[in-house]
Coordinates of C-alpha atoms in Angstrom, one line a residue:
Chain S
M1 CA 0.0 0.0 0.0
S2 CA 2.9 2.3 0.6
T3 CA 3.4 2.7 -3.1
L4 CA 0.4 5.0 -3.0
S5 CA 2.3 7.8 -1.4
A6 CA 5.3 7.4 -3.7
P7 CA 6.5 10.7 -5.0
K8 CA 5.0 11.5 -8.4
T9 CA 7.7 13.1 -10.4
A10 CA 6.4 12.0 -13.8
D11 CA 3.9 14.8 -14.3
A12 CA 5.8 17.5 -12.5
P13 CA 5.7 20.8 -14.4
G14 CA 8.8 22.9 -14.9
K15 CA 10.6 20.1 -16.7
A16 CA 9.7 21.6 -20.0
S17 CA 13.3 21.7 -21.3
A18 CA 13.1 18.1 -22.5
P19 CA 16.3 16.4 -23.6
K20 CA 16.3 15.1 -27.1
Q21 CA 15.7 11.4 -26.3
H22 CA 12.4 12.3 -24.8
Q23 CA 11.1 14.0 -27.9
D24 CA 8.4 11.3 -28.5
K25 CA 7.0 12.2 -25.1
Y26 CA 5.6 15.3 -26.7
G27 CA 4.1 13.7 -29.8
P28 CA 0.4 13.9 -30.5
A29 CA -0.3 10.4 -29.3
A30 CA 1.5 11.0 -26.0
R31 CA -0.3 14.3 -25.6
R32 CA -3.6 12.6 -26.0
A33 CA -2.7 9.9 -23.5
K34 CA -1.5 12.6 -21.1
R35 CA -4.7 14.6 -21.5
R36 CA -6.7 11.4 -20.9
S37 CA -4.8 10.6 -17.7
T38 CA -5.3 14.1 -16.5
A39 CA -9.0 13.8 -17.1
L40 CA -9.2 10.5 -15.2
G41 CA -7.3 12.1 -12.3
L42 CA -9.8 14.9 -12.3
L43 CA -12.6 12.5 -12.4
A44 CA -11.2 10.7 -9.4
W45 CA -11.0 14.0 -7.5
V46 CA -14.6 14.8 -8.4
I47 CA -15.9 11.4 -7.3
G48 CA -13.8 11.6 -4.1
V49 CA -15.3 14.9 -3.2
V50 CA -18.9 13.8 -4.1
F51 CA -18.4 10.6 -2.1
C52 CA -17.2 12.4 0.9
F53 CA -19.7 15.2 0.6
P54 CA -22.4 13.8 3.0
A55 CA -19.7 13.6 5.7
L56 CA -18.4 17.1 4.9
W57 CA -22.0 18.3 5.0
M58 CA -22.5 16.8 8.4
L59 CA -19.4 18.7 9.6
L60 CA -20.6 21.9 8.0
T61 CA -24.1 21.5 9.5
S62 CA -22.7 20.9 12.9
L63 CA -21.0 24.4 12.6
H64 CA -24.3 26.2 11.7
S65 CA -27.0 27.5 14.0
E66 CA -30.1 25.4 14.2
S67 CA -32.1 27.8 12.0
D68 CA -29.4 27.9 9.4
A69 CA -29.1 24.1 9.3
A70 CA -32.8 23.5 8.5
T71 CA -33.2 25.5 5.4
N72 CA -34.4 24.5 2.0
P73 CA -32.5 25.1 -0.3
P74 CA -29.4 24.5 1.8
S75 CA -27.1 27.3 2.7
L76 CA -23.3 27.1 2.2
T77 CA -22.6 30.5 3.4
A78 CA -24.3 30.7 6.8
P79 CA -22.1 32.0 9.6
L80 CA -20.1 29.3 11.4
T81 CA -20.4 28.7 15.2
F82 CA -19.2 26.3 17.8
D83 CA -22.4 26.7 19.8
N84 CA -23.7 23.2 19.0
F85 CA -20.6 21.6 20.4
S86 CA -20.6 23.7 23.5
S87 CA -24.3 23.0 24.1
F88 CA -23.7 19.3 23.4
F89 CA -21.0 19.1 26.0
G90 CA -22.9 21.5 28.3
A91 CA -25.8 19.1 28.0
E92 CA -28.3 21.9 27.5
G93 CA -31.8 20.4 27.5
G94 CA -30.6 16.8 27.6
A95 CA -28.4 14.2 29.3
S96 CA -24.7 14.8 29.6
P97 CA -22.7 13.0 26.8
W98 CA -19.8 12.5 29.1
P99 CA -20.9 9.2 30.8
P100 CA -21.6 7.5 27.5
L101 CA -18.3 8.7 26.0
I102 CA -16.4 7.5 29.0
N103 CA -18.2 4.2 28.8
S104 CA -17.2 3.9 25.2
V105 CA -13.6 4.7 26.0
T106 CA -13.6 2.1 28.8
A107 CA -15.2 -0.6 26.7
S108 CA -12.9 0.0 23.7
V109 CA -9.6 0.5 25.5
F110 CA -10.0 -2.3 27.9
S111 CA -11.3 -4.8 25.4
T112 CA -8.4 -3.8 23.1
L113 CA -5.9 -4.4 25.9
F114 CA -7.4 -7.8 26.7
V115 CA -7.4 -8.7 23.0
L116 CA -3.7 -7.9 22.8
V117 CA -2.9 -9.9 26.0
L118 CA -4.7 -13.0 24.7
A119 CA -3.9 -12.7 21.0
L120 CA -0.2 -11.9 21.1
P121 CA 0.9 -15.2 22.7
A122 CA -1.5 -17.1 20.4
A123 CA -0.3 -15.3 17.3
Y124 CA 3.3 -15.9 18.4
A125 CA 2.7 -19.6 18.8
L126 CA 1.0 -19.8 15.4
S127 CA 3.6 -17.9 13.5
I128 CA 7.0 -18.2 14.8
K129 CA 7.0 -21.7 16.2
P130 CA 4.2 -23.4 14.2
V131 CA 2.1 -25.7 16.3
R132 CA 1.2 -28.9 14.5
K133 CA -2.1 -28.4 12.6
W134 CA -1.7 -24.7 13.2
T135 CA -3.9 -23.9 10.2
D136 CA -6.8 -25.8 11.8
V137 CA -6.5 -23.5 14.8
M138 CA -6.4 -20.4 12.6
F139 CA -9.6 -21.5 10.9
F140 CA -11.3 -22.2 14.2
F141 CA -10.6 -18.6 15.3
L142 CA -11.9 -17.3 12.0
S143 CA -15.1 -19.5 12.1
T144 CA -16.1 -17.9 15.4
K145 CA -16.1 -14.6 13.7
M146 CA -18.6 -15.9 11.2
L147 CA -21.2 -16.8 13.8
P148 CA -23.9 -14.1 13.6
V149 CA -24.0 -12.0 16.8
V150 CA -27.8 -12.3 17.1
A151 CA -27.6 -16.1 17.4
G152 CA -25.9 -15.8 20.8
L153 CA -27.5 -12.6 22.1
L154 CA -30.4 -14.1 24.0
P155 CA -28.4 -16.5 26.2
V156 CA -25.9 -13.7 26.9
Y157 CA -28.7 -11.5 27.9
L158 CA -30.2 -14.2 30.2
F159 CA -26.8 -15.0 31.7
A160 CA -26.2 -11.3 32.4
K161 CA -29.6 -10.9 33.9
N162 CA -29.1 -13.8 36.2
V163 CA -25.7 -12.8 37.5
G164 CA -26.7 -9.2 37.8
M165 CA -24.4 -7.9 35.0
L166 CA -27.0 -6.1 32.9
D167 CA -26.1 -2.4 32.4
N168 CA -22.5 -3.2 33.4
I169 CA -19.8 -1.9 31.1
W170 CA -17.5 -4.8 31.9
L171 CA -19.9 -7.2 30.3
L172 CA -19.4 -5.3 27.0
V173 CA -15.6 -5.4 27.6
I174 CA -15.8 -9.2 27.7
L175 CA -18.0 -9.4 24.7
Y176 CA -16.0 -7.0 22.6
T177 CA -12.8 -8.9 23.5
S178 CA -14.4 -12.1 22.1
M179 CA -15.7 -10.2 19.1
N180 CA -12.2 -8.8 18.1
L181 CA -10.0 -11.7 19.3
P182 CA -10.2 -13.7 16.0
I183 CA -9.4 -10.7 13.8
A184 CA -6.5 -9.8 16.0
V185 CA -5.0 -13.4 16.0
W186 CA -5.3 -13.5 12.2
M187 CA -3.8 -10.0 11.7
M188 CA -1.0 -10.5 14.1
Q189 CA -0.2 -13.9 12.9
S190 CA 0.4 -12.4 9.5
F191 CA 2.5 -9.6 11.0
L192 CA 4.6 -11.9 13.2
A193 CA 5.1 -14.2 10.3
D194 CA 7.1 -11.4 8.6
V195 CA 9.8 -11.7 11.3
P196 CA 12.5 -13.9 9.7
V197 CA 12.9 -17.2 11.6
S198 CA 16.7 -17.1 11.0
I199 CA 17.0 -13.9 13.1
I200 CA 15.1 -15.5 16.0
E201 CA 17.3 -18.7 15.8
A202 CA 20.4 -16.6 15.7
A203 CA 19.4 -14.8 18.8
Q204 CA 18.6 -18.2 20.5
V205 CA 21.9 -19.6 19.5
D206 CA 23.5 -16.5 21.1
G207 CA 21.8 -17.6 24.3
A208 CA 18.9 -15.1 24.4
R209 CA 16.0 -16.3 26.4
L210 CA 12.4 -16.0 25.2
P211 CA 11.5 -12.7 26.8
T212 CA 14.7 -11.1 25.4
V213 CA 13.9 -12.6 21.9
L214 CA 10.4 -11.2 22.1
M215 CA 11.4 -7.7 23.2
R216 CA 14.6 -7.2 21.2
V217 CA 13.9 -9.2 18.0
V218 CA 10.2 -9.7 17.5
A219 CA 8.7 -6.5 18.9
P220 CA 10.6 -4.0 16.7
V221 CA 9.6 -5.8 13.5
A222 CA 6.0 -6.4 14.4
A223 CA 5.3 -3.2 16.4
P224 CA 3.6 -1.3 13.6
G225 CA 1.3 -4.3 12.8
I226 CA 0.4 -4.7 16.4
A227 CA -0.4 -1.0 16.7
A228 CA -2.7 -1.3 13.6
T229 CA -4.4 -4.3 15.1
A230 CA -5.1 -2.4 18.3
L231 CA -6.5 0.5 16.4
I232 CA -8.8 -1.7 14.4
C233 CA -10.1 -3.5 17.5
F234 CA -10.7 -0.1 19.0
I235 CA -12.7 1.0 16.0
F236 CA -14.9 -2.1 16.0
S237 CA -15.6 -1.8 19.8
W238 CA -16.4 1.9 19.5
N239 CA -18.8 1.3 16.6
E240 CA -20.8 -1.6 18.1
L241 CA -24.5 -1.0 18.6
L242 CA -26.5 -4.3 19.0
F243 CA -24.9 -5.7 22.2
A244 CA -24.7 -2.2 23.7
R245 CA -28.3 -1.5 22.9
V246 CA -29.6 -4.8 24.4
L247 CA -27.3 -5.2 27.4
T248 CA -26.9 -1.7 28.7
G249 CA -29.5 0.8 29.9
V250 CA -28.7 3.9 31.8
T251 CA -25.3 3.7 33.5
A252 CA -23.4 1.6 31.0
Q253 CA -24.8 3.3 27.9
T254 CA -22.2 3.7 25.2
A255 CA -21.8 6.6 22.7
P256 CA -23.6 4.9 19.8
V257 CA -26.6 4.1 22.1
F258 CA -26.5 7.6 23.3
L259 CA -26.7 8.8 19.7
T260 CA -29.7 6.8 18.9
G261 CA -31.5 8.1 22.0
F262 CA -30.3 11.6 21.3
V263 CA -32.9 12.1 18.5
T264 CA -35.9 10.8 20.3
S265 CA -35.3 12.4 23.7
Q266 CA -34.9 16.0 22.4
G267 CA -36.9 16.1 19.3
L268 CA -34.9 16.8 16.1
F269 CA -32.2 19.4 16.3
L270 CA -30.4 18.9 13.1
A271 CA -27.3 20.9 13.9
Q272 CA -26.9 19.4 17.4
L273 CA -27.3 15.9 16.0
C274 CA -24.6 16.6 13.5
A275 CA -22.3 18.0 16.2
A276 CA -23.0 14.9 18.3
S277 CA -22.3 12.6 15.4
V278 CA -19.1 14.4 14.6
V279 CA -17.9 14.1 18.2
V280 CA -18.7 10.3 18.4
S281 CA -17.1 9.6 15.0
L282 CA -14.0 11.6 15.6
P283 CA -12.0 9.0 17.5
V284 CA -12.7 6.4 14.9
L285 CA -11.8 8.7 12.0
A286 CA -8.5 9.5 13.7
A287 CA -7.8 5.8 14.4
G288 CA -8.8 4.9 10.9
F289 CA -6.7 7.5 9.1
A290 CA -3.8 6.5 11.3
A291 CA -4.1 2.8 10.5
Q292 CA -5.0 3.5 6.8
D293 CA -2.2 1.4 5.3
K294 CA -2.8 -1.7 7.4
L295 CA -6.6 -1.2 7.5
V296 CA -7.3 -3.3 4.5
Q297 CA -5.1 -6.1 5.6
G298 CA -6.8 -6.1 9.0
L299 CA -10.3 -6.0 7.6
S300 CA -9.7 -8.8 5.2
L301 CA -8.3 -10.8 8.2
G302 CA -4.7 -10.7 7.0
A303 CA -5.5 -12.5 3.8
V304 CA -4.7 -9.5 1.5
K305 CA -1.3 -7.9 1.7
Chain X
M1 CA -19.4 -23.8 13.0
S2 CA -16.5 -25.9 13.9
T3 CA -17.5 -28.4 11.2
S4 CA -16.3 -26.2 8.5
V5 CA -12.9 -25.9 10.1
S6 CA -11.6 -29.3 9.1
A7 CA -12.7 -28.9 5.5
A8 CA -10.6 -26.0 4.4
P9 CA -7.0 -25.8 5.6
P10 CA -4.1 -26.8 3.5
P11 CA -1.5 -29.1 5.1
A12 CA 0.8 -27.4 7.5
P13 CA 4.2 -26.6 6.1
P14 CA 7.1 -28.6 7.5
D15 CA 8.9 -27.1 10.4
P16 CA 11.6 -24.9 8.8
S17 CA 14.3 -26.0 11.2
P18 CA 15.0 -29.4 12.8
P19 CA 14.3 -29.1 16.5
A20 CA 17.8 -30.2 17.6
K21 CA 19.3 -27.1 15.9
S22 CA 17.0 -24.5 17.5
R23 CA 17.6 -25.6 21.0
P24 CA 20.4 -27.4 23.0
P25 CA 19.6 -31.1 23.4
A26 CA 17.6 -31.9 26.6
G27 CA 16.5 -34.9 28.5
P28 CA 14.2 -37.5 27.1
R29 CA 11.1 -36.2 28.9
S30 CA 11.4 -32.9 27.2
G31 CA 9.5 -33.9 24.0
R32 CA 6.1 -33.8 25.5
A33 CA 6.9 -30.9 27.8
R34 CA 8.1 -28.9 24.8
A35 CA 4.9 -29.8 22.8
W36 CA 2.9 -28.3 25.6
A37 CA 5.1 -25.3 25.9
T38 CA 4.4 -24.5 22.2
R39 CA 0.7 -25.0 22.7
A40 CA 0.3 -23.2 26.0
P41 CA 0.3 -19.7 24.6
L42 CA -2.7 -20.6 22.5
L43 CA -4.9 -21.9 25.3
P44 CA -6.1 -18.7 27.0
A45 CA -7.3 -17.3 23.7
L46 CA -8.9 -20.6 22.7
I47 CA -10.7 -21.2 26.0
F48 CA -11.9 -17.6 26.2
L49 CA -13.4 -17.8 22.7
I50 CA -15.1 -21.1 23.2
A51 CA -16.6 -19.9 26.4
V52 CA -17.8 -16.6 25.1
T53 CA -18.9 -17.4 21.6
Q54 CA -19.7 -21.1 21.3
L55 CA -21.5 -21.8 24.6
P56 CA -24.1 -19.1 24.0
F57 CA -24.8 -20.6 20.6
V58 CA -25.3 -24.0 22.2
A59 CA -27.7 -22.4 24.7
T60 CA -29.6 -20.8 21.7
L61 CA -30.0 -24.2 20.1
F62 CA -31.4 -25.5 23.3
I63 CA -33.8 -22.6 23.9
S64 CA -35.0 -22.9 20.3
L65 CA -36.7 -26.2 21.3
F66 CA -38.9 -24.6 23.9
D67 CA -42.1 -22.7 23.7
W68 CA -41.0 -19.8 26.0
N69 CA -42.4 -16.3 26.3
S70 CA -40.8 -14.4 29.2
L71 CA -44.0 -12.5 29.8
N72 CA -45.6 -15.8 30.6
P73 CA -42.8 -17.8 32.2
D74 CA -44.9 -20.5 33.8
A75 CA -46.1 -21.7 30.4
R76 CA -42.6 -22.7 29.3
S77 CA -42.7 -26.1 27.7
F78 CA -40.7 -28.3 25.4
S79 CA -42.0 -27.9 21.9
G80 CA -39.5 -29.8 19.8
L81 CA -39.1 -28.3 16.3
S82 CA -42.3 -26.4 16.3
N83 CA -40.5 -23.0 16.6
Y84 CA -38.7 -23.8 13.4
G85 CA -42.1 -24.5 11.8
S86 CA -43.2 -21.1 12.9
V87 CA -40.1 -19.4 11.6
F88 CA -40.9 -20.7 8.1
S89 CA -44.7 -20.3 8.3
D90 CA -44.8 -16.9 10.0
A91 CA -45.3 -14.3 7.2
D92 CA -43.2 -11.6 9.0
L93 CA -40.3 -13.9 9.6
R94 CA -40.4 -15.2 6.1
D95 CA -40.5 -11.7 4.7
S96 CA -37.5 -10.8 6.8
V97 CA -35.6 -13.7 5.4
F98 CA -36.4 -12.4 1.9
T99 CA -35.5 -8.8 2.9
T100 CA -32.2 -10.0 4.3
M101 CA -31.3 -11.8 1.1
L102 CA -32.4 -8.8 -1.1
L103 CA -30.6 -6.3 1.1
T104 CA -27.4 -8.2 1.3
A105 CA -27.3 -9.1 -2.4
T106 CA -28.1 -5.5 -3.6
V107 CA -25.6 -3.9 -1.3
V108 CA -22.8 -6.3 -1.9
I109 CA -23.1 -6.3 -5.7
A110 CA -23.5 -2.5 -5.9
S111 CA -20.6 -1.8 -3.6
V112 CA -18.3 -4.3 -5.4
V113 CA -19.0 -2.8 -8.8
L114 CA -18.6 0.7 -7.6
G115 CA -15.5 -0.3 -5.5
L116 CA -13.9 -1.9 -8.6
L117 CA -14.5 1.2 -10.7
L118 CA -13.0 3.4 -8.0
A119 CA -10.1 1.1 -7.4
L120 CA -9.3 1.1 -11.2
L121 CA -9.4 4.9 -11.1
L122 CA -7.2 5.1 -8.0
D123 CA -4.7 2.6 -9.4
R124 CA -3.5 5.3 -11.8
E125 CA -1.0 7.9 -10.8
F126 CA -2.4 11.4 -10.4
R127 CA -1.7 14.4 -8.2
G128 CA -3.2 14.1 -4.7
R129 CA -4.1 10.4 -5.0
G130 CA -3.4 9.8 -1.3
F131 CA -5.8 12.6 -0.4
V132 CA -8.5 11.3 -2.8
R133 CA -8.2 7.9 -1.2
T134 CA -8.6 9.4 2.2
L135 CA -11.8 11.2 1.0
L136 CA -13.1 8.0 -0.4
I137 CA -12.6 5.9 2.8
T138 CA -14.2 8.5 5.1
P139 CA -17.7 7.0 4.7
F140 CA -16.4 3.7 5.9
L141 CA -14.8 5.2 9.0
L142 CA -17.9 7.1 10.2
V143 CA -19.5 5.3 13.2
P144 CA -22.3 3.2 11.5
V145 CA -24.9 4.8 13.8
S146 CA -23.7 8.3 12.9
A147 CA -23.8 7.4 9.2
A148 CA -27.3 6.0 9.5
L149 CA -28.5 9.1 11.4
L150 CA -26.8 11.3 8.8
W151 CA -28.7 9.7 6.0
K152 CA -32.0 9.6 7.8
H153 CA -32.1 13.2 9.0
V154 CA -29.6 15.2 7.1
L155 CA -30.0 13.7 3.7
Y156 CA -33.4 12.1 3.4
N157 CA -35.5 14.5 5.4
P158 CA -38.3 15.6 3.1
E159 CA -38.4 19.2 4.2
Y160 CA -34.8 20.3 4.7
G161 CA -32.8 17.3 3.8
L162 CA -29.8 17.8 1.5
L163 CA -31.2 15.6 -1.3
N164 CA -34.4 17.6 -1.6
G165 CA -32.7 20.9 -0.7
G166 CA -30.0 20.3 -3.3
W167 CA -32.7 19.4 -5.9
A168 CA -34.7 22.6 -5.1
W169 CA -31.5 24.6 -5.5
F170 CA -30.7 22.9 -8.8
T171 CA -34.1 23.3 -10.3
G172 CA -34.2 26.9 -8.9
L173 CA -31.3 27.7 -11.3
F174 CA -33.7 27.0 -14.2
G175 CA -36.5 29.0 -12.7
V176 CA -38.6 26.0 -11.5
E177 CA -40.5 27.2 -8.4
N178 CA -41.9 24.1 -6.7
P179 CA -39.9 21.0 -7.7
S180 CA -41.1 17.6 -6.5
Q181 CA -39.9 16.8 -3.0
P182 CA -40.2 13.1 -2.4
D183 CA -40.2 11.7 1.1
W184 CA -37.4 9.3 0.4
I185 CA -37.7 7.0 3.4
S186 CA -41.4 6.3 3.1
D187 CA -41.5 6.3 -0.7
M188 CA -38.6 3.8 -1.1
P189 CA -37.6 2.5 2.3
L190 CA -35.5 -0.5 1.3
L191 CA -33.7 1.5 -1.3
A192 CA -33.0 4.2 1.2
V193 CA -31.4 1.7 3.6
E194 CA -29.5 0.1 0.7
A195 CA -28.1 3.4 -0.6
S196 CA -26.7 4.3 2.8
L197 CA -25.1 0.9 3.2
V198 CA -23.6 1.0 -0.4
W199 CA -22.1 4.4 0.5
Q200 CA -20.5 2.9 3.6
W201 CA -19.3 -0.4 2.0
T202 CA -18.0 0.8 -1.3
P203 CA -14.8 2.1 0.3
F204 CA -14.2 -1.3 1.9
M205 CA -14.4 -3.0 -1.5
M206 CA -12.3 -0.3 -3.1
L207 CA -9.5 -0.9 -0.5
I208 CA -9.4 -4.7 -1.0
L209 CA -9.5 -4.4 -4.8
L210 CA -6.9 -1.7 -4.8
A211 CA -4.6 -4.0 -2.9
G212 CA -5.4 -6.6 -5.5
L213 CA -4.6 -4.3 -8.4
Q214 CA -1.3 -3.3 -6.8
S215 CA -0.2 -6.9 -6.4
R216 CA -0.4 -7.5 -10.1
P217 CA 2.9 -8.7 -11.5
I218 CA 4.4 -5.8 -13.4
D219 CA 6.5 -7.8 -15.8
M220 CA 3.5 -9.7 -17.0
M221 CA 1.6 -6.5 -17.6
E222 CA 4.6 -5.0 -19.5
A223 CA 4.9 -8.2 -21.6
A224 CA 1.3 -8.0 -22.6
R225 CA 1.6 -4.3 -23.5
L226 CA 4.6 -5.1 -25.7
D227 CA 2.7 -7.9 -27.3
G228 CA 0.2 -5.2 -28.4
A229 CA -2.7 -6.0 -26.0
N230 CA -5.1 -3.0 -25.7
A231 CA -6.4 -1.7 -22.5
W232 CA -9.6 -3.7 -22.6
Q233 CA -7.8 -7.0 -23.4
M234 CA -5.3 -6.4 -20.5
F235 CA -8.2 -5.8 -18.2
A236 CA -10.3 -8.8 -19.3
F237 CA -7.5 -11.3 -19.6
L238 CA -5.0 -10.3 -17.0
T239 CA -6.5 -7.9 -14.4
L240 CA -9.8 -9.5 -13.9
P241 CA -8.5 -13.1 -13.5
H242 CA -5.9 -11.8 -11.1
L243 CA -8.6 -9.9 -9.1
R244 CA -10.9 -12.9 -8.9
R245 CA -9.7 -13.9 -5.5
Y246 CA -9.9 -10.4 -4.2
L247 CA -13.4 -10.0 -5.6
E248 CA -14.5 -13.2 -3.9
L249 CA -13.0 -12.1 -0.7
G250 CA -14.7 -8.8 -0.8
V251 CA -18.1 -10.4 -1.7
L252 CA -17.8 -12.9 1.1
L253 CA -16.6 -10.6 3.8
G254 CA -19.2 -8.0 2.8
S255 CA -21.9 -10.6 2.9
I256 CA -21.0 -11.8 6.3
Y257 CA -21.1 -8.2 7.7
I258 CA -24.2 -7.0 5.8
V259 CA -26.2 -10.1 6.6
Q260 CA -25.7 -9.1 10.2
N261 CA -26.5 -5.5 9.7
F262 CA -28.5 -4.0 12.5
D263 CA -27.5 -0.3 12.8
A264 CA -28.9 1.0 9.5
V265 CA -32.2 -0.9 9.6
F266 CA -32.7 0.0 13.3
T267 CA -31.8 3.7 12.8
I268 CA -33.2 4.6 9.4
T269 CA -36.6 2.8 9.3
A270 CA -36.8 1.0 12.7
G271 CA -37.6 -2.1 10.7
G272 CA -40.7 -0.5 9.3
L273 CA -42.1 -0.5 5.7
G274 CA -40.8 -3.9 4.8
T275 CA -37.1 -3.3 5.7
A276 CA -36.9 -5.6 8.8
N277 CA -34.0 -8.0 8.1
L278 CA -33.4 -11.1 10.2
P279 CA -31.1 -9.5 12.9
Y280 CA -33.7 -6.8 13.4
T281 CA -36.6 -9.2 13.5
I282 CA -34.8 -11.4 16.0
Y283 CA -33.9 -8.4 18.1
Q284 CA -37.6 -7.4 18.1
T285 CA -38.9 -11.0 18.7
F286 CA -36.9 -11.3 21.8
Y287 CA -36.4 -7.8 23.1
Q288 CA -39.9 -6.4 22.5
A289 CA -42.2 -9.5 22.0
H290 CA -40.3 -11.6 24.5
E291 CA -40.7 -14.7 22.4
Y292 CA -37.5 -16.4 23.5
G293 CA -38.0 -19.8 21.8
L294 CA -39.0 -18.3 18.5
A295 CA -36.2 -15.7 18.5
S296 CA -33.7 -18.5 19.2
A297 CA -35.0 -20.7 16.3
A298 CA -34.7 -17.7 14.0
G299 CA -31.2 -17.2 15.2
V300 CA -30.3 -20.8 14.4
V301 CA -31.7 -20.3 10.9
V302 CA -29.4 -17.3 10.4
V303 CA -26.5 -19.4 11.6
I304 CA -27.3 -22.1 9.1
G305 CA -27.6 -19.5 6.3
T306 CA -24.2 -18.0 7.4
I307 CA -22.5 -21.4 7.5
V308 CA -23.4 -21.9 3.8
I309 CA -21.7 -18.5 3.0
A310 CA -18.9 -19.1 5.5
T311 CA -18.0 -22.5 4.0
F312 CA -17.3 -20.7 0.7
A313 CA -15.6 -17.9 2.6
L314 CA -13.2 -20.2 4.4
R315 CA -12.3 -21.9 1.1
V316 CA -11.5 -18.6 -0.5
V317 CA -9.5 -17.2 2.4
S318 CA -7.7 -20.5 2.7
S319 CA -6.6 -20.4 -0.9
L320 CA -5.2 -16.9 -0.4
F321 CA -3.7 -18.1 2.8
S322 CA -2.1 -21.2 1.4
E323 CA -0.4 -19.1 -1.2
E324 CA 1.1 -17.1 1.6
A325 CA 2.2 -20.2 3.4
K326 CA 4.0 -21.4 0.3
R327 CA 5.7 -18.0 0.0
A328 CA 6.8 -18.0 3.5

């Protein structure tokens, strides 16, 4: 994926003084090809902007006053204001967004940590010192991910009700850990498999023990992949709605649940809703842009490099 | 689910190093101890996953055999497979099976086709390509609930939504005073949900297919170009066959996620107007109607449907995976 950001020198202007051997670059056929490629580049830009436009519009609406937001035809030039954000956090006329946001942070961060603690040893065992029938184990992990969530929801609900864990954020932490663990094992297996076995053996021959090997040899090579895995687990936990909706109520409500309730409890305030959506989406957008290069590998369970 | 596990995997590659070399020789008892030492790091993750994901499903299977409404707990009784009979004879549930298939197929096909076109466009070099890619993946990175709320209120709203507002602005340029202003969600509810999902999932397909395009062997493409193949021939005979696996992967992963979609259906239409898919219907059956037995039977039906997809999915992923194992 890194080739995407490779410097593009080919179409740089200012290189007009062409040497002789590049004469054909300026022939009519080449000019047509160049014009065509410029047009396609432009098309990509237009489609990119159109595609992103609803999200940009949400951001713009969140910066408008309520009366400017709900106009037809829409207004691009209405004055900008941060009032919606301050009244969202000030909880004017509604519940404070802080408890749900803190719940979401708790659920996402702790489940991500637990995932790493469980998945790292497993991925290490599966990649660096292959267990016999290791692919069977890999596919078992993957098959749990394909079990639809709704099929286990009711027993989890009944269990939580009986042990008094309904509306408890730690129940979500456990569930999100199980939800992300298979993805994490697959991703990290593929990242750890990139560590050359010969380096590890060399370190062992030199007398390094396992912790030293892990810290000094494996970690530096696999660290970016592990970070990307963590970010993706964070995103999935942050986004989850069904479990949170069914298993939490008031105290353990997460940000997505808060968002769905935000509309019904206050009537429809378009600009405020946009501000709330922007705030809730911001951590995921940041994590997603940060993990952009490894995102596709993670989302396709490490199958695509 | 575990039945599909044994079907797919390729044989494990031989251990790259003879054991005597990687470690100093030890006593005779160490063989079994070492086998356990290599397995031990796997156990916490395995045990945790079995407990949290497999046990509830076994419980669901069990509950599905009972006639059980939690509003009337005394009347709980063993009813055999009659809940399954209800799943297939109940018009609402049958409709939601059909809706799920239609929704999944439409969204997956549309987003794969759009994703392929965008990936081809982004595979070329042009100025600001990284930025355009970032613009394109933004829809996928919005929290699904935010995206659904955005479409429902900001875009589809009949009075001041962006779609109607933009249309009014556009027709206003030509002097039309009162253009038609459809109520998108009630006029075309399923299409409204599908459009928002296509918008969210096209970037995912684009990312996978772009990775596929960039893994094309350059020398083969060059050779074809020198042999005089035109752009269409290169696409049809080289690119498309190379992309086949990536297309399959995108379709299958997309299916698995979209079959399970809850956020968009719940938020945009609340399952109304014929948009209730199976996850939403199961949620409603158990959370609002309190029909535990029926909801569980419907859940098992979803699992069986998913196993069919997943069996193909595992085979596809395993073929990608075995290539990687060979490379390693």
